[in-house]
mmCIF file of C-alpha atoms and ligand atoms in Angstrom:
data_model
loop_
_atom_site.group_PDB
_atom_site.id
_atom_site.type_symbol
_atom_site.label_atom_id
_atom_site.label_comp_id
_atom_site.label_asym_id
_atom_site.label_seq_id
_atom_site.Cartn_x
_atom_site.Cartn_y
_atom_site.Cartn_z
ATOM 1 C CA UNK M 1 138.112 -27.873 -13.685
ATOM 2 C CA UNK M 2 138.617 -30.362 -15.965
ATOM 3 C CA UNK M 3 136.265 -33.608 -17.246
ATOM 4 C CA UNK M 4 137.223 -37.133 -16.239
ATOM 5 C CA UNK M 5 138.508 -39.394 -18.769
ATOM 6 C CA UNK M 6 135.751 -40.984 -20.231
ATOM 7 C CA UNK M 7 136.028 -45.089 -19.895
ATOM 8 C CA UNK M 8 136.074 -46.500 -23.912
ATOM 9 C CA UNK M 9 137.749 -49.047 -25.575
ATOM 10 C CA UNK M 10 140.767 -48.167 -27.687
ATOM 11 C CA UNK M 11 139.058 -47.463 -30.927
ATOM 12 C CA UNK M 12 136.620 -45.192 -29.908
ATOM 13 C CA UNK M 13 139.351 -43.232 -28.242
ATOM 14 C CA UNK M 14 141.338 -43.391 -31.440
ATOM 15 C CA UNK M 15 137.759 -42.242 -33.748
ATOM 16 C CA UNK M 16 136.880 -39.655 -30.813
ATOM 17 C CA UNK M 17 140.635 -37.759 -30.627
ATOM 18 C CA UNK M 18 140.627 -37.895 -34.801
ATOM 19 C CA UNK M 19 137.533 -36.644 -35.616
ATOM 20 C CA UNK M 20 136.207 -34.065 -32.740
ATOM 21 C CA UNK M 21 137.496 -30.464 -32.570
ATOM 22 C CA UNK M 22 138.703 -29.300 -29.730
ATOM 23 C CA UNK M 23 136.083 -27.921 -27.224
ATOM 24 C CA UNK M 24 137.056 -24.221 -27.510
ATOM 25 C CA UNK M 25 136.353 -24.741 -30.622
ATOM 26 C CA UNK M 26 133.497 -26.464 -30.536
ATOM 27 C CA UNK M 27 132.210 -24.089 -28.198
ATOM 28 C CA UNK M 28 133.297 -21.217 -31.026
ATOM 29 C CA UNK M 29 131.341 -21.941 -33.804
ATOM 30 C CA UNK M 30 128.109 -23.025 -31.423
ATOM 31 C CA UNK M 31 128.442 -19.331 -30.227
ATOM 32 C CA UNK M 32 128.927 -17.949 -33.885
ATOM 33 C CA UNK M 33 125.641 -19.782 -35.127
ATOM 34 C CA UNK M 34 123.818 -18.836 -31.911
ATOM 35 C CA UNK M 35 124.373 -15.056 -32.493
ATOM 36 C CA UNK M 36 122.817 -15.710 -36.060
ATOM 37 C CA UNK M 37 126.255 -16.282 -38.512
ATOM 38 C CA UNK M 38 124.489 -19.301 -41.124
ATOM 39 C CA UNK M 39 126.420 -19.243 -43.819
ATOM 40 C CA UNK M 40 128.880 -22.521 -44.517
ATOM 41 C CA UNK M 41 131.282 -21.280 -45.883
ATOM 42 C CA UNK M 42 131.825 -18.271 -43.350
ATOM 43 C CA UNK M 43 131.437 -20.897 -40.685
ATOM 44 C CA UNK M 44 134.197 -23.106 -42.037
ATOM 45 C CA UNK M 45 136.754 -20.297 -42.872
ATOM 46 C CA UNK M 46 136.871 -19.107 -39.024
ATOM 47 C CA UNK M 47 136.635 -22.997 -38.033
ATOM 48 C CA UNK M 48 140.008 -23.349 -40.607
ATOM 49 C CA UNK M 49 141.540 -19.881 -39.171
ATOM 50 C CA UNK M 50 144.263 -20.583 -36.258
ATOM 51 C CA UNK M 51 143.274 -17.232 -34.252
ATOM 52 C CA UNK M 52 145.551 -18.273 -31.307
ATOM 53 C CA UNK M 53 148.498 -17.271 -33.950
ATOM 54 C CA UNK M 54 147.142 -14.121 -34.030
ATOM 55 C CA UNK M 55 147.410 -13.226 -30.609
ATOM 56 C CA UNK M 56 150.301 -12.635 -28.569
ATOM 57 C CA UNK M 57 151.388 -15.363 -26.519
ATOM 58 C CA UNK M 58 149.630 -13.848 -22.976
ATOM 59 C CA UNK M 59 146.206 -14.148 -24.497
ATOM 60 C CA UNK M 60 146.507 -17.737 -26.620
ATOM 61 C CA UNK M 61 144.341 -19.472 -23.834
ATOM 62 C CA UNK M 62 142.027 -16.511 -24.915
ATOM 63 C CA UNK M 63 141.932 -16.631 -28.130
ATOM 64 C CA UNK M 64 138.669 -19.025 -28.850
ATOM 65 C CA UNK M 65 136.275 -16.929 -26.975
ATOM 66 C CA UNK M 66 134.147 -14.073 -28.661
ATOM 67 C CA UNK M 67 136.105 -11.443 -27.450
ATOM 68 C CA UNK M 68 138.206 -8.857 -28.953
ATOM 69 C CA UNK M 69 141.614 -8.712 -27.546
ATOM 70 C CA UNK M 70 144.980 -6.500 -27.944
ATOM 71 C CA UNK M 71 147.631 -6.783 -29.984
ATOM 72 C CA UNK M 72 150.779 -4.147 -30.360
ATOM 73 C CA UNK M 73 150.594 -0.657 -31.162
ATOM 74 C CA UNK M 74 146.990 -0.339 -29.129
ATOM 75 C CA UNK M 75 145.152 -2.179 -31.465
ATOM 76 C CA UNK M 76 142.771 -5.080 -31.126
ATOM 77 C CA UNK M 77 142.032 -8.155 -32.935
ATOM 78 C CA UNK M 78 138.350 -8.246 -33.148
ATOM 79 C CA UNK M 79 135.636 -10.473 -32.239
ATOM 80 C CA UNK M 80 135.548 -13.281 -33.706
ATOM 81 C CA UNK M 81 131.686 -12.486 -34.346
ATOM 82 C CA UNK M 82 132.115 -8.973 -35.746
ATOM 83 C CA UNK M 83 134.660 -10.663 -37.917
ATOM 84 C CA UNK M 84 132.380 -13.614 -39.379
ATOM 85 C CA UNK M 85 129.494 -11.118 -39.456
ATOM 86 C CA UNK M 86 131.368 -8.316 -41.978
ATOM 87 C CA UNK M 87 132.589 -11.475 -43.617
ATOM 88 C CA UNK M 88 128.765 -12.464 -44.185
ATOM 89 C CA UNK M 89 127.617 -9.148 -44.809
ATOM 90 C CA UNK M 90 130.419 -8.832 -47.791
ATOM 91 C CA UNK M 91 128.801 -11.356 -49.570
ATOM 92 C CA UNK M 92 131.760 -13.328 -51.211
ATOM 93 C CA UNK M 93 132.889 -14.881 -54.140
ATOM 94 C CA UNK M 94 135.330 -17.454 -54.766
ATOM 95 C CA UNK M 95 136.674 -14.788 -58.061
ATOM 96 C CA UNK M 96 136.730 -11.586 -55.721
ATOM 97 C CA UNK M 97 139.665 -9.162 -55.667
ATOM 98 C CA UNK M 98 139.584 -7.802 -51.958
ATOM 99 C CA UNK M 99 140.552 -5.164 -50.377
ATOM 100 C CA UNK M 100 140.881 -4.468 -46.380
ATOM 101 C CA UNK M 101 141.952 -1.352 -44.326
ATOM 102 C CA UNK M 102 143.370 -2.026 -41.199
ATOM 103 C CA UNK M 103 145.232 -5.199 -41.125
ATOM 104 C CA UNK M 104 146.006 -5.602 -37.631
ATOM 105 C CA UNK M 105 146.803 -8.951 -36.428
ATOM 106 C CA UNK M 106 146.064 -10.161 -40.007
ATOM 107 C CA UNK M 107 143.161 -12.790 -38.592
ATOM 108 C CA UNK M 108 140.443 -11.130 -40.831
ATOM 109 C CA UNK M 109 142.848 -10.897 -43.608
ATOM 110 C CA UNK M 110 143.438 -14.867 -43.306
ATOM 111 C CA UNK M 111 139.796 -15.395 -43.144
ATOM 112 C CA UNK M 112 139.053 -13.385 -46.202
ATOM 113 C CA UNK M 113 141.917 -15.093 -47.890
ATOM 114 C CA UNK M 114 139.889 -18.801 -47.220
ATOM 115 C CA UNK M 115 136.962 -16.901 -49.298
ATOM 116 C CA UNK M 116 138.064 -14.949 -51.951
ATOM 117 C CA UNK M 117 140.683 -15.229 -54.551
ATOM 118 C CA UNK M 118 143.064 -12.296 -53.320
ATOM 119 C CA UNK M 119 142.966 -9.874 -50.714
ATOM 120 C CA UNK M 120 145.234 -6.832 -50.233
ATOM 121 C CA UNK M 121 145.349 -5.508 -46.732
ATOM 122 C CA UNK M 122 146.735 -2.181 -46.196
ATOM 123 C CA UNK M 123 148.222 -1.176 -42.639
ATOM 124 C CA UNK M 124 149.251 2.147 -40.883
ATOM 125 C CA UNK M 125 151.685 0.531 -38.295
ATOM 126 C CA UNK M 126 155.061 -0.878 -39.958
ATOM 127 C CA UNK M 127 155.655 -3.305 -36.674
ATOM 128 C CA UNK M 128 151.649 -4.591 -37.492
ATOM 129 C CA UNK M 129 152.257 -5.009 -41.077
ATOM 130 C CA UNK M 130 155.604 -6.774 -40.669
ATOM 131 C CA UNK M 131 154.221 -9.196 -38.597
ATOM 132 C CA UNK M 132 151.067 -9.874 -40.192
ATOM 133 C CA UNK M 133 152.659 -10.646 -43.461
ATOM 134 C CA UNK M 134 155.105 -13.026 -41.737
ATOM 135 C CA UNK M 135 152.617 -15.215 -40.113
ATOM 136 C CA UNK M 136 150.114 -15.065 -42.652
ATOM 137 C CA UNK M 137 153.343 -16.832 -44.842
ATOM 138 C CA UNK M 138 154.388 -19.262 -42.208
ATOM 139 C CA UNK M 139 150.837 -20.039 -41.979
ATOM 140 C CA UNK M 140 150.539 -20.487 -46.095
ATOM 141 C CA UNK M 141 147.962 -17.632 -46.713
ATOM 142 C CA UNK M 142 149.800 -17.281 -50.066
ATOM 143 C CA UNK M 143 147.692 -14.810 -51.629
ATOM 144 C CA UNK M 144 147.222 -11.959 -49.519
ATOM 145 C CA UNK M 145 148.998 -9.219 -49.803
ATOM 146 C CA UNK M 146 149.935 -6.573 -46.956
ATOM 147 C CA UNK M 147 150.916 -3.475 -47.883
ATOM 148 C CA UNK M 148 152.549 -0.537 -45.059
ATOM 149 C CA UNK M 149 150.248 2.596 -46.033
ATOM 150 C CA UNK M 150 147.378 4.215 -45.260
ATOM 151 C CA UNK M 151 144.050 3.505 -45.991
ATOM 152 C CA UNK M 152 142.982 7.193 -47.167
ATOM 153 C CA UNK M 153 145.383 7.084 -49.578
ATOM 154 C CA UNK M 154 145.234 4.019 -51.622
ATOM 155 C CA UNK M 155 148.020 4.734 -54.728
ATOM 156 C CA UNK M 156 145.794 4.612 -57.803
ATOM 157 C CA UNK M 157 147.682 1.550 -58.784
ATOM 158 C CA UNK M 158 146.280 -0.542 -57.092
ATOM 159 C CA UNK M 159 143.211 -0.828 -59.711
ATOM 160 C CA UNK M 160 139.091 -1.418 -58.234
ATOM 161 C CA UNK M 161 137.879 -4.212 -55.851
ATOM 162 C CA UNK M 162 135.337 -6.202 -55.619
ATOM 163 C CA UNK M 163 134.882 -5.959 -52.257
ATOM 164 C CA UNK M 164 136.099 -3.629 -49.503
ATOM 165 C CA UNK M 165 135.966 -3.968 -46.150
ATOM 166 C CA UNK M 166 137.368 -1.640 -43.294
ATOM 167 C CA UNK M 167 138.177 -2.408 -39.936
ATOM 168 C CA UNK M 168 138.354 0.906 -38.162
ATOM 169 C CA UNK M 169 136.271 2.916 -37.335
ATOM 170 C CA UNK M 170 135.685 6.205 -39.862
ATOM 171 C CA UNK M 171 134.082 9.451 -39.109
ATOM 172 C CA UNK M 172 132.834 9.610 -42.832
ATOM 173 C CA UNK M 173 133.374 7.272 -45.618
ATOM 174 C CA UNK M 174 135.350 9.261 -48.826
ATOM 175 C CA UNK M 175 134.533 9.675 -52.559
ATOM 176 C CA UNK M 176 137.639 8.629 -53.517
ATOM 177 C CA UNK M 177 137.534 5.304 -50.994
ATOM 178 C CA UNK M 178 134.053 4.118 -52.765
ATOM 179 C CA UNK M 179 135.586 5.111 -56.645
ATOM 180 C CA UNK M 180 137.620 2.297 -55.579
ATOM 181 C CA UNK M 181 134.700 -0.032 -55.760
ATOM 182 C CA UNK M 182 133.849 -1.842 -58.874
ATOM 183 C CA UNK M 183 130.196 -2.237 -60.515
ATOM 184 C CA UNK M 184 128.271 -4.601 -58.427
ATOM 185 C CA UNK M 185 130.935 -4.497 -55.602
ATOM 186 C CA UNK M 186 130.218 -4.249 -51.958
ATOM 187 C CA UNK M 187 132.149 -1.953 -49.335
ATOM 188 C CA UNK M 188 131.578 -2.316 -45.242
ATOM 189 C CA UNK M 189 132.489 -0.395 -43.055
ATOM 190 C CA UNK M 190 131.710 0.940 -39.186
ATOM 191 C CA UNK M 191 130.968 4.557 -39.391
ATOM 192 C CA UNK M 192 131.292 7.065 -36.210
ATOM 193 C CA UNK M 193 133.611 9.090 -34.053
ATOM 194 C CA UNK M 194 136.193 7.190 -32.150
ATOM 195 C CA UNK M 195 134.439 7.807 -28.903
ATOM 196 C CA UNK M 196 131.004 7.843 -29.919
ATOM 197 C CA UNK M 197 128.435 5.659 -31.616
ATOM 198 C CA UNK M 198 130.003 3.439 -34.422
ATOM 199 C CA UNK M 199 127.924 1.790 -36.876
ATOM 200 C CA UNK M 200 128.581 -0.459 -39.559
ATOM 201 C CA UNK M 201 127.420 0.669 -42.964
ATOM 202 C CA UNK M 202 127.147 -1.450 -46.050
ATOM 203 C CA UNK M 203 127.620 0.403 -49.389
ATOM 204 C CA UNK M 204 126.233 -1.477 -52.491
ATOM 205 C CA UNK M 205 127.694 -0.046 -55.514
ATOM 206 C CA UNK M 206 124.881 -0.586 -58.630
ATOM 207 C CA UNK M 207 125.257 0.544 -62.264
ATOM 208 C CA UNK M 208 123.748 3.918 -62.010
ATOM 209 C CA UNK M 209 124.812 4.656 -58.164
ATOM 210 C CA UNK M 210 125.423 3.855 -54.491
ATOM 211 C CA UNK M 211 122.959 2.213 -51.948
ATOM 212 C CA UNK M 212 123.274 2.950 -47.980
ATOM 213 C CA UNK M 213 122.622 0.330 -45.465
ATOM 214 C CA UNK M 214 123.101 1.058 -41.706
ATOM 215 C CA UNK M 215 123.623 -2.815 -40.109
ATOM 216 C CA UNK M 216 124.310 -2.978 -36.754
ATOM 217 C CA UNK M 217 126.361 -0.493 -33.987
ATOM 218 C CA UNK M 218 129.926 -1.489 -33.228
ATOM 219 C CA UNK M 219 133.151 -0.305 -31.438
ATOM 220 C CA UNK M 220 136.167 -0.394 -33.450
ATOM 221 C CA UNK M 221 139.617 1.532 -33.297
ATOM 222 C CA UNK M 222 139.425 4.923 -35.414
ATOM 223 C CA UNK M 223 141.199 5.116 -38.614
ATOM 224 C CA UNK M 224 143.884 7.351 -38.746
ATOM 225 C CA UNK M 225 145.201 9.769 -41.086
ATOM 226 C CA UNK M 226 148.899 8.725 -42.833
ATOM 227 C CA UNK M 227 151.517 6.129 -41.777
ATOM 228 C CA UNK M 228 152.128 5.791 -38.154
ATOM 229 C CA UNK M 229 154.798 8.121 -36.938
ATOM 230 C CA UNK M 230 155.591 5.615 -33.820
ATOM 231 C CA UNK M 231 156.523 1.671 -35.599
HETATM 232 N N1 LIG T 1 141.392 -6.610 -39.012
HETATM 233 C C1 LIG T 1 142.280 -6.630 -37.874
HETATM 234 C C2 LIG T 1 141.822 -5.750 -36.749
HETATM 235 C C3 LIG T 1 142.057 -4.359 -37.087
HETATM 236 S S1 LIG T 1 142.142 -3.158 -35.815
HETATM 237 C C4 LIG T 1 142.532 -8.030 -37.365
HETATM 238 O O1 LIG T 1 141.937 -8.992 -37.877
HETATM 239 O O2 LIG T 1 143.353 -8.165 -36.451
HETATM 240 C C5 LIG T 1 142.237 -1.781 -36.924
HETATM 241 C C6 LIG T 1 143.545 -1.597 -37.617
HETATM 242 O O3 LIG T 1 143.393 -0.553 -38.547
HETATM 243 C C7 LIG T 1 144.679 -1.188 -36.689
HETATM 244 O O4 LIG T 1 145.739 -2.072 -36.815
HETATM 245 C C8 LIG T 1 145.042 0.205 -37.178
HETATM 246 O O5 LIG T 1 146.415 0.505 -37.065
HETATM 247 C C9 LIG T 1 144.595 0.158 -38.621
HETATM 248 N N2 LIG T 1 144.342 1.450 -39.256
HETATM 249 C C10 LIG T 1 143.766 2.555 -38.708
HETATM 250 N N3 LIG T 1 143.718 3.549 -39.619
HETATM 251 C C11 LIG T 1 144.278 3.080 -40.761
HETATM 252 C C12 LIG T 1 144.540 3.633 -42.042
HETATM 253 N N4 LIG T 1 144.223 4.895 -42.351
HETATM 254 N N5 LIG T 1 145.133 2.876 -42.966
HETATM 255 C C13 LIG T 1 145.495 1.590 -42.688
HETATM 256 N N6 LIG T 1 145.281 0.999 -41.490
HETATM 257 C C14 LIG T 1 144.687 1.740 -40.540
#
């Protein structure tokens, strides 16, 4: 169905098509602040985000509602509310060094990017990673960083984070993942078995130890072991 043209004069045609989003996307960020997302910044960054460019071509008409949808290698692309409400949860800084496993599409990663002053995503699938890093430069997200590798295994040169965030699901987060942490830095992550209850865990890392928060239960694609065999 579509809406009749409305009957204006020129000028408010010209103010109306200049100034008003789209309705999809309108319609995005009324659902984001129903489910509870408040904060401006958050709001603006997935506003600013293009995620039809993350999607593949079948699902563009898609790719403004708050659904998760697929992308190659049997991933998904979240939804757009689990994404804004980790991004809330992480509680960012325009100085932040970030770090997220499981770049996917590379949506999140562009978000982040909008937030933060530099974000390295790491990625198990080479075909994921390739094209993630290509469309986050066409679409001048200059300073993330995608890296082919896997998430369990982050090379020791790649120094602390403020902020971590993962975006599948692990059955246990590691020493080694939260040493990566800095003072004062935040990880999130959803916790559970792939086919069993997920739920996403925020780890607060203070001067003399880590605090455990349980947030909310989610359904995210398990983190695997090593880089993927298959591209
Ligand atoms: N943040 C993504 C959605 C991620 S889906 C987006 O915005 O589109 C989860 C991703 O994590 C998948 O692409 C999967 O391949 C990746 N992944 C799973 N285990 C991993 C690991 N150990 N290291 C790096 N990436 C991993």
């Amino acid at each position: 169905m579509e809406l009749a043209p409305r009957h204006t004069g020129s000028s408010e045609r010209t103010m109306v098509s200049s100034v008003a989003p789209p309705p999809e996307k309108m319609m995005f960020q009324l659902s984001l602040r129903r489910r509870g997302i408040s904060d401006r910044a958050v709001l603006q960054a997935m506003e600013a985000v293009p995620r039809d460019r993350f999607v593949d071509p079948v699902h563009r008409d898609g790719a403004w509602r708050d659904t998760a949808l697929p992308i190659a290698c049997g991933q998904t692309i979240s939804q757009p509310f689990v994404v804004a409400y980790m991004t809330e949860q992480l509680r960012l800084e325009a100085g932040h060094r970030l770090l997220e496993i499981g770049t996917g599409s590379g949506y999140h990663a562009a978000v982040l990017s909008r937030l933060v002053r530099d974000v390295v995503s790491v990625e198990r699938f080479k075909t994921l990673a390739d094209r993630a890093r290509a469309r986050l430069k066409e679409l001048n997200y200059a300073n993330v960083e995608v890296l082919l590798g896997d998430g369990f295994a982050i090379p020791e040169g790649a120094g602390t984070f403020d902020r971590i965030i993962v975006t599948a699901a692990m059955t246990e987060l590691s020493q080694p993942l939260l040493d990566l942490l800095d003072p004062g830095g935040i990880l999130i992550a959803p916790i559970g078995p792939a086919n069993g209850r997920q739920t996403l865990i925020r780890v607060e890392r203070k001067d003399d130890g880590f605090i455990r928060k349980a947030l909310v239960d989610v359904r995210f694609v398990p983190a695997l072991t090593g880089i993927a065999r298959e591209l």
